[in-house]
Structures are given as C-alpha cells and as structure tokens.
mmCIF file of C-alpha atoms in Angstrom:
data_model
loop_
_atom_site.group_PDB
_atom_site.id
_atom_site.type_symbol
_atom_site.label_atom_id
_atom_site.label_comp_id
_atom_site.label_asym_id
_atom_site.label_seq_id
_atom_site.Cartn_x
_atom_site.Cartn_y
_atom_site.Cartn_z
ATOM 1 C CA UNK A 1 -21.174 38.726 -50.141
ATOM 2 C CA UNK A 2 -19.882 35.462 -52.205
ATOM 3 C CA UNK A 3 -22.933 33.406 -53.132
ATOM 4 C CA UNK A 4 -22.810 29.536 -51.276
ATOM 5 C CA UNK A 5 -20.353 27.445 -53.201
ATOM 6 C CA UNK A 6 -21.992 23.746 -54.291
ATOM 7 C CA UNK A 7 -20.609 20.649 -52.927
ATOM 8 C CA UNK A 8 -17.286 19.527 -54.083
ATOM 9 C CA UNK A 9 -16.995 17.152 -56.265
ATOM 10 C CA UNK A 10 -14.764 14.074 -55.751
ATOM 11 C CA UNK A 11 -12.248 15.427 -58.412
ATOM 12 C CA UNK A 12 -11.866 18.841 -57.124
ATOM 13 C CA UNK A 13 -11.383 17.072 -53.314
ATOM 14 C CA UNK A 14 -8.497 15.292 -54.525
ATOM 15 C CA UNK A 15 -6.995 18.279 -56.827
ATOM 16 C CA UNK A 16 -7.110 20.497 -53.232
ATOM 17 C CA UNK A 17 -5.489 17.403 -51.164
ATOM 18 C CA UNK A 18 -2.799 17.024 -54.267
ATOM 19 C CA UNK A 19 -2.218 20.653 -53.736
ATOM 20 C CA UNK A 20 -2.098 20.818 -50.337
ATOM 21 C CA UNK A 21 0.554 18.289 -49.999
ATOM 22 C CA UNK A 22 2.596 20.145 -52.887
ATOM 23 C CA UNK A 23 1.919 23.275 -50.689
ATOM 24 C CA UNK A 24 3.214 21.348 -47.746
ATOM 25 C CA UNK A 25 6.116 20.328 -49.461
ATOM 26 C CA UNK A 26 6.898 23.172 -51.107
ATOM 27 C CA UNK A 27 7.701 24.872 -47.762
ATOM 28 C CA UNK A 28 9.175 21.644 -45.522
ATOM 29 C CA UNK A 29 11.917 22.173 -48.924
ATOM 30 C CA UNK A 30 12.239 25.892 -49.331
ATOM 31 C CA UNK A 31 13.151 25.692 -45.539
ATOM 32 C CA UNK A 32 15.169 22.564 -45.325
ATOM 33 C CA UNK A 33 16.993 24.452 -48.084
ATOM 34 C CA UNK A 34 17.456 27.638 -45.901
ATOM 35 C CA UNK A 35 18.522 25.848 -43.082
ATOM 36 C CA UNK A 36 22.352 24.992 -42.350
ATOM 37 C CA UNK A 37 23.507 23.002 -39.629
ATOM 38 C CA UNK A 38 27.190 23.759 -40.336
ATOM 39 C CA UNK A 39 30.197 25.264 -38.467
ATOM 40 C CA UNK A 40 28.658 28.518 -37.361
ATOM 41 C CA UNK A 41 25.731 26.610 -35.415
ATOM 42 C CA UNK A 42 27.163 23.938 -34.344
ATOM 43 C CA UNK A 43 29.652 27.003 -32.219
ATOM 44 C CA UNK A 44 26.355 28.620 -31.039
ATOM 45 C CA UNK A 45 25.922 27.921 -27.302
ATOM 46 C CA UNK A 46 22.650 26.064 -27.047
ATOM 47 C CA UNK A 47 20.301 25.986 -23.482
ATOM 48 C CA UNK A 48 20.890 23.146 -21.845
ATOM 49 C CA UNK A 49 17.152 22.070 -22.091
ATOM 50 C CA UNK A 50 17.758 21.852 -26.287
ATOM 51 C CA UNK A 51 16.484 18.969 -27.871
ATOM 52 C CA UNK A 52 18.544 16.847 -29.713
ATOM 53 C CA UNK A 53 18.854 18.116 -33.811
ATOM 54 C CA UNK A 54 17.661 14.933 -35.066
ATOM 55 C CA UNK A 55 14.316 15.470 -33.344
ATOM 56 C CA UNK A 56 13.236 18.736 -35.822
ATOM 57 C CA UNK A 57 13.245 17.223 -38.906
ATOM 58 C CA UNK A 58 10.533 14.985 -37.711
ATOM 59 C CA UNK A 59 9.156 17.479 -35.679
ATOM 60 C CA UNK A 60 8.256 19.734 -38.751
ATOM 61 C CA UNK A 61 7.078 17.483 -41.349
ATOM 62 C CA UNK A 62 4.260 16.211 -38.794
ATOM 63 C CA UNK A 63 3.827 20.275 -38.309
ATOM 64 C CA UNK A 64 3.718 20.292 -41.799
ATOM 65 C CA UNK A 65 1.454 17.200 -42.463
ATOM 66 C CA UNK A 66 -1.306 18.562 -39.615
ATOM 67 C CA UNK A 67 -1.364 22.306 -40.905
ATOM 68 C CA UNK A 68 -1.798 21.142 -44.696
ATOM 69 C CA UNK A 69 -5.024 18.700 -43.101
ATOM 70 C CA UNK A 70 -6.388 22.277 -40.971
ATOM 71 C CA UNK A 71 -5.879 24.221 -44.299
ATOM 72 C CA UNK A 72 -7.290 21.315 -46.499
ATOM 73 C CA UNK A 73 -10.612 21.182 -43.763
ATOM 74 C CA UNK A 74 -10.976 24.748 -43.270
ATOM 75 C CA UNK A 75 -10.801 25.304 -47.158
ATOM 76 C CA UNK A 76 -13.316 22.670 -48.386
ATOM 77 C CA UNK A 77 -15.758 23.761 -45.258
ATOM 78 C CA UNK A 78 -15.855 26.784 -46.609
ATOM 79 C CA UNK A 79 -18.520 27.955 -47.906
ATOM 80 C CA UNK A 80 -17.969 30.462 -49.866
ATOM 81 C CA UNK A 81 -15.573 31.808 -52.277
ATOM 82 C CA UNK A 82 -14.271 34.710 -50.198
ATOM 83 C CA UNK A 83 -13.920 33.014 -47.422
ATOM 84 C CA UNK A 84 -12.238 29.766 -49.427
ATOM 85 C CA UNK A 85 -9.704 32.575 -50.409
ATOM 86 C CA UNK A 86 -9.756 33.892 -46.651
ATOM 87 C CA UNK A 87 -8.058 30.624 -45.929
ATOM 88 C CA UNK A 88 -5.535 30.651 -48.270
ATOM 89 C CA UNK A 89 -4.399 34.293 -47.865
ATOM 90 C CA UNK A 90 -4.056 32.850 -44.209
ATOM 91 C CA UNK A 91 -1.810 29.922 -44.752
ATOM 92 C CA UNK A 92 0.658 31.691 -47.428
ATOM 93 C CA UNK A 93 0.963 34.508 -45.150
ATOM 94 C CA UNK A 94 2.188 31.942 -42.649
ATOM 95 C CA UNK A 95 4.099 29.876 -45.500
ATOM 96 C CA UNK A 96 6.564 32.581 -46.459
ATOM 97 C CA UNK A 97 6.958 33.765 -42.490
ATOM 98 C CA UNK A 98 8.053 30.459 -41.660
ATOM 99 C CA UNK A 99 10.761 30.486 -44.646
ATOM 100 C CA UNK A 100 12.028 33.917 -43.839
ATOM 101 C CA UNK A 101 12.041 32.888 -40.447
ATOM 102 C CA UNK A 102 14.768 30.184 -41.630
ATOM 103 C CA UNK A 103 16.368 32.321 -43.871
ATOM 104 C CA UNK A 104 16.992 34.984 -40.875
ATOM 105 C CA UNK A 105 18.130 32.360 -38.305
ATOM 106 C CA UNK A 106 20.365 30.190 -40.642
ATOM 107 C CA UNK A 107 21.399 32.241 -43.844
ATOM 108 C CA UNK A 108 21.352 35.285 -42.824
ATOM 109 C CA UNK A 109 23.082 34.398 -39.104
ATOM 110 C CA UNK A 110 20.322 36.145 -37.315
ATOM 111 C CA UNK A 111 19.201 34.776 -34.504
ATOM 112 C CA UNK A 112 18.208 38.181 -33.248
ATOM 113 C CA UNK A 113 16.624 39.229 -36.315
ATOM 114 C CA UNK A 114 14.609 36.058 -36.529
ATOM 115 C CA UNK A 115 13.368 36.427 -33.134
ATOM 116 C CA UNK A 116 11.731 39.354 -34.029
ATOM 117 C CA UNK A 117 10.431 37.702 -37.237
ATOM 118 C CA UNK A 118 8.983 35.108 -34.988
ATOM 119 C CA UNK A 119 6.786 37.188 -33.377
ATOM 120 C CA UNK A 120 5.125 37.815 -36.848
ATOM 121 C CA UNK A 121 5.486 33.981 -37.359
ATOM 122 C CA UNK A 122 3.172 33.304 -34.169
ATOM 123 C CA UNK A 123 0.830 35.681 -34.725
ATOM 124 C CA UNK A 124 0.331 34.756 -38.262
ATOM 125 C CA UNK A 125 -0.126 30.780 -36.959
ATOM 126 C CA UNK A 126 -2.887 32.728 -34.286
ATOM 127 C CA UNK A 127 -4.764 33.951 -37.273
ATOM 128 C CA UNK A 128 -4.618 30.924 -39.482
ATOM 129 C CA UNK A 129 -6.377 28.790 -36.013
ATOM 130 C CA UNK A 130 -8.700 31.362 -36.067
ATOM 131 C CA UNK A 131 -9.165 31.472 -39.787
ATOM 132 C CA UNK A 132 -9.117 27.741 -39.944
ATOM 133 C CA UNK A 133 -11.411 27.309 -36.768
ATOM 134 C CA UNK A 134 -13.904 29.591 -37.903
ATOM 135 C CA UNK A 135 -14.496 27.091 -41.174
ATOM 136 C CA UNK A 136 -14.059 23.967 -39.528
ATOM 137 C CA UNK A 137 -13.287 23.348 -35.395
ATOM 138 C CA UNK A 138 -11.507 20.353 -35.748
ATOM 139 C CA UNK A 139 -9.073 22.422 -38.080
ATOM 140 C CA UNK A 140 -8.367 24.651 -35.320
ATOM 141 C CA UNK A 141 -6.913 21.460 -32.800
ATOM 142 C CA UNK A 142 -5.008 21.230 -36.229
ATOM 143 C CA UNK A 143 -2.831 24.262 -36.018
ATOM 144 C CA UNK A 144 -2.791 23.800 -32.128
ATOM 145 C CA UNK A 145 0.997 21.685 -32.238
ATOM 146 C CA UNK A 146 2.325 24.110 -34.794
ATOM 147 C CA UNK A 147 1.018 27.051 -32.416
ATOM 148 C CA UNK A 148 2.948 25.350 -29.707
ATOM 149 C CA UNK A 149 5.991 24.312 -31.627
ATOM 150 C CA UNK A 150 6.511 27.741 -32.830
ATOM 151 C CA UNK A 151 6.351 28.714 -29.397
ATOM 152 C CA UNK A 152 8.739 26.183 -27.978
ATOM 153 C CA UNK A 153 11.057 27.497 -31.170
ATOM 154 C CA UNK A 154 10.751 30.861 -30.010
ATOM 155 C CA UNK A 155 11.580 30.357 -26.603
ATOM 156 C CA UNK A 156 14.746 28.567 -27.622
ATOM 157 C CA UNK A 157 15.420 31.042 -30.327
ATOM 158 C CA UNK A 158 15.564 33.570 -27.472
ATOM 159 C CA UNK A 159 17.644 31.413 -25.309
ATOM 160 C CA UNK A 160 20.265 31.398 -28.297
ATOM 161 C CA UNK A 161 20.273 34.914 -28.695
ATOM 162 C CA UNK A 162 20.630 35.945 -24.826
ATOM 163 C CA UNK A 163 23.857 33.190 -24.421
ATOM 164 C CA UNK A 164 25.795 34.087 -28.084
ATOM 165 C CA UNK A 165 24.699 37.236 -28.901
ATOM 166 C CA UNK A 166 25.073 40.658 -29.796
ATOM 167 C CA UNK A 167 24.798 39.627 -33.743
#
C-alpha cells in the first residue's frame, strides 16, 4: 500500500491544472483531426432526430472541459500515489478510446466498426465515474454529461449504421 501523499503545494496544483488542460486539448485536437465532415458523410442518411453539426463542436469541448475538472479533482483528492496513478490509467484509457472511436467512424468509414468500439468507449467513461467518484463525488457528476453524451452518440451511431449500412 502507497504511503499518504502530503498536501499539494500551490505549484504542483497549477502544474496538474496546466496539464490537464494540455491533456484536454491534446484529445479535443487529435479528434478534431480524425474527424471529416466531407462528401462521404454528408451522403450518409442521418435519423431524423440528428442534431444539427454545428452543435458537436461545442458539445465536446464542454465534454472535454468537465472531464479534465473530474480528472483534475479525482487526481489531487487522491491520496495516494497508486491511486493518483489509478486515475490517470483511467482517463488515458478513455483518451485514446475516444480518438479511435473517431478514427473508426470518420477515417476509417466505419460506422459499424466504431459502434462496436463504442461499447468499449462507454464502459471505459463507466470506470473513469467510478474511478473519479471514488476520489472525489463531485468528480463523478463530472463525467455524468460525457456518460450521457457518449450514449446519445451511440444511439445515433447505431441509427447511422442500421439506415446506410452494410460497410
């Protein structure tokens, strides 16, 4: 067992929020990058209860901004070293799921390959609530909107497969 860490001081509170926000940032780009909005979509039949596209963008980065604050919570509540690292293992598991995710759906032309992903998407948003949670409980209300984004995403993403597919 990890002996108790000691208080943080102020400089490594604002090193974690700086990194945070790179981490944040760091995947809002890798999947902006990975997403295109070009011909092939735009011929995908879409559910008729779609949003419009210009609502994701925004959508995301306040996904983005609210599960870098859980992460940032959960990580300085921590109170040990293990479980600090518990954390992060949590969110990059999550990190690169939600940029394959992108990659599957957009790059690769996927849809059906990305609904599977999803599933590992979701559940890896599950354990980073309870991972986050467990530290802190107001960085489990958090992940909550990403938990039922990615659920709402999902949902469509399986709307898009059963009205264009097979892929």
């Amino acid at each position: 067992m990890s002996r108790p860490l000691p208080p943080a001081s102020s400089g490594t509170r604002r090193r974690a929020i700086a990194w945070a926000a790179l981490a944040a940032l760091g995947v809002a780009l890798l999947g902006a990058l990975s997403t295109d909005l070009g011909d092939w979509y735009a011929g995908l039949r879409q559910p008729a209860w779609k949003p419009p596209d210009a609502w994701f963008g925004p959508a995301w980065t306040a996904i983005y901004a609210t599960t870098a604050l859980a992460v940032l919570q959960a990580w300085g509540a921590a109170p040990t070293r293990a479980r600090r690292d518990g954390v992060l293992a949590a969110a990059g598991i999550n990190a690169v799921l939600n940029i394959v995710w992108s990659l599957a759906f957009f790059r690769l032309r996927r849809p059906d390959w990305a609904l599977a992903e999803g599933l590992g998407l979701w559940l890896s948003i599950v354990l980073l609530a309870v991972v986050c949670g467990r530290e802190r409980r107001s960085a489990l209300w958090w992940v909550l909107p990403y938990l039922a984004w990615v659920t709402f995403a999902l949902a469509l993403n399986a709307a898009v497969v059963r009205l264009n597919g097979p892929f």
